[in-house]
XYZ file of N, CA and C in Angstrom:
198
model
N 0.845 -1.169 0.000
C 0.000 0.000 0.000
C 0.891 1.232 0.000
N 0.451 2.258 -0.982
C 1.301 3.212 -0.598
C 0.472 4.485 -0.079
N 0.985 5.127 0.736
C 0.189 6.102 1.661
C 0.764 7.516 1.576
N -0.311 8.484 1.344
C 0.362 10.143 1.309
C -0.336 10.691 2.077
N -0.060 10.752 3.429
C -1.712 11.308 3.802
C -0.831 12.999 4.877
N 0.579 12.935 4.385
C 1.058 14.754 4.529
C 0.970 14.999 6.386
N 1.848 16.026 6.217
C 1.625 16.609 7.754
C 0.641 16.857 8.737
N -0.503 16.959 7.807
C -1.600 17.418 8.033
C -2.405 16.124 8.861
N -2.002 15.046 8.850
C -3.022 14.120 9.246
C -1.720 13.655 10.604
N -2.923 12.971 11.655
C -2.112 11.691 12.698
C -1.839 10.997 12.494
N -0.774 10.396 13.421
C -0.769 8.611 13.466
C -1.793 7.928 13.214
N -2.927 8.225 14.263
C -3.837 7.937 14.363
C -4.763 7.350 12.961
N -4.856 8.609 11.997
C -5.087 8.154 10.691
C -4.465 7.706 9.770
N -3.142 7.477 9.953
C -2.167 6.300 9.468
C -2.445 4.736 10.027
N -2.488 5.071 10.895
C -2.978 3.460 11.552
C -4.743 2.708 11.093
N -5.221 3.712 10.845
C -6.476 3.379 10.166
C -6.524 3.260 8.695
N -5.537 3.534 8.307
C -5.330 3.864 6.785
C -5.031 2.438 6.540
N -3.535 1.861 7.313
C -3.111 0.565 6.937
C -4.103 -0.377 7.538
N -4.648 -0.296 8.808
C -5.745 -1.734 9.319
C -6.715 -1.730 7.815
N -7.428 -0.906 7.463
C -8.443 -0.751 6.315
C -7.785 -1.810 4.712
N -6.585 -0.876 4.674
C -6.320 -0.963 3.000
C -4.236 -1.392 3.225
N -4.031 -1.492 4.430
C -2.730 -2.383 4.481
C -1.965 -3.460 3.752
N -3.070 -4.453 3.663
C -3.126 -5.622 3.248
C -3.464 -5.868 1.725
N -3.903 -4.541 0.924
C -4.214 -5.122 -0.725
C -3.078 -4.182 -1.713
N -2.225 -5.230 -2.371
C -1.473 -4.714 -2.861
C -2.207 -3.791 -4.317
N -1.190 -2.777 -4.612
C -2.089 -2.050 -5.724
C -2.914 -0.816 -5.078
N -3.174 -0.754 -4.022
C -3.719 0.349 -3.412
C -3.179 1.380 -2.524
N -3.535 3.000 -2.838
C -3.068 3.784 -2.391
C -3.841 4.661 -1.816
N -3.399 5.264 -0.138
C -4.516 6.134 0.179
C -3.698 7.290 0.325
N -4.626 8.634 0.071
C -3.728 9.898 0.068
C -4.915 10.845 0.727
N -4.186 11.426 0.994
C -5.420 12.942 1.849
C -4.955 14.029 1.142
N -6.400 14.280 0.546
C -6.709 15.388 0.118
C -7.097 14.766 -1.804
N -6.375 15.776 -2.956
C -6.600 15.428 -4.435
C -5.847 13.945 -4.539
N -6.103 13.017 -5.104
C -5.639 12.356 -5.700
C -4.321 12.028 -6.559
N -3.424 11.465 -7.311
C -2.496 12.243 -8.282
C -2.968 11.950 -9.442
N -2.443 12.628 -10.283
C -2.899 12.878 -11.457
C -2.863 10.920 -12.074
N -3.845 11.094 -12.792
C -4.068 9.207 -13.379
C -4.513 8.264 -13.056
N -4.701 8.798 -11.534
C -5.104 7.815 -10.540
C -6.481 7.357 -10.273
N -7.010 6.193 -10.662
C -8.088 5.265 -10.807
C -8.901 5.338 -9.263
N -9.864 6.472 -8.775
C -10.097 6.859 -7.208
C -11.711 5.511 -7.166
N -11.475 4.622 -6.740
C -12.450 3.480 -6.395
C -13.441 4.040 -5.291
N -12.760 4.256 -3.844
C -13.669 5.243 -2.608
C -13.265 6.275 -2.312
N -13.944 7.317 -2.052
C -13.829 8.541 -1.115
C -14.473 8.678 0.155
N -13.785 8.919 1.400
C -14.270 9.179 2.361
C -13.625 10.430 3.111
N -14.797 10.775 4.314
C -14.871 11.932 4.992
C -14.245 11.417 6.133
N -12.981 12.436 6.687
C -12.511 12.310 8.091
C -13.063 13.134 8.992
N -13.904 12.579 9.692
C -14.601 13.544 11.227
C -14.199 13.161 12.242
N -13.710 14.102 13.235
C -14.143 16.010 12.679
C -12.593 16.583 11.603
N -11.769 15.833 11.702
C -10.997 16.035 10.924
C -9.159 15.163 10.879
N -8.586 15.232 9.958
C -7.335 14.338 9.582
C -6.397 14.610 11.178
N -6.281 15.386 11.698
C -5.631 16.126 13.198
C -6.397 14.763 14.467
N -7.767 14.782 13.963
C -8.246 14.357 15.169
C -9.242 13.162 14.942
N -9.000 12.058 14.378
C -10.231 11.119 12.888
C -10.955 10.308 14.200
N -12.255 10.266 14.355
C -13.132 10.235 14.636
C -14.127 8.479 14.176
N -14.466 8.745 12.899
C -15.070 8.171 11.910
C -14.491 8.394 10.422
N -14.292 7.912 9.320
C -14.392 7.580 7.872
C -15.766 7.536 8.220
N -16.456 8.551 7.086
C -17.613 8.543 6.207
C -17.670 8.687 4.960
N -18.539 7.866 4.394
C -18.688 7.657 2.862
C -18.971 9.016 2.005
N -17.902 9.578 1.284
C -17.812 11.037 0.659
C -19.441 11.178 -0.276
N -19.398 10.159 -1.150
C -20.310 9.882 -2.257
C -21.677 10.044 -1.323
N -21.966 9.334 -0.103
C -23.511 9.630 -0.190
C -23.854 10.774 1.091
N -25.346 10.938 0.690
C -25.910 12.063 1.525
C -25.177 12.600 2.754
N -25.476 11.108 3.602
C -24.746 11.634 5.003
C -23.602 11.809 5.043
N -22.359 11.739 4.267
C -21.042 12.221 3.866
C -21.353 13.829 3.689
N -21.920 13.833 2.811
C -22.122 15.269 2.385
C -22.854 16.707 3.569
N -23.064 15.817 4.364
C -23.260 16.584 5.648
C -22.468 16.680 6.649
């Protein structure tokens, strides 16, 4: 797995990053845009935020969007 998830995020959401998506090769999680080419399968919401992650919520539906 390769992981970009920047200054901006915790351990905390590093450690959730790899328990989740650790284990499948071919997959990459990054915080924030994507890189350019990159085939984006899920998006999710960090609450209340990457500093302090809470929950992953599903970006795509309603209650994401709130």
């Amino acid at each position: 797995m390769r992981t970009s998830l920047g200054p901006g995020a915790s351990s905390d959401l590093a450690w959730i990053a790899e328990v989740l998506w650790g284990g499948v090769r071919g997959i990459g999680v990054a915080l924030g845009r994507p890189p350019a080419g990159a085939d984006v399968l899920e998006r999710y919401r960090v609450v209340p935020n990457a500093r302090a992650p809470r929950v992953l919520v599903p970006a795509e539906r309603a209650a994401g969007a709130r």
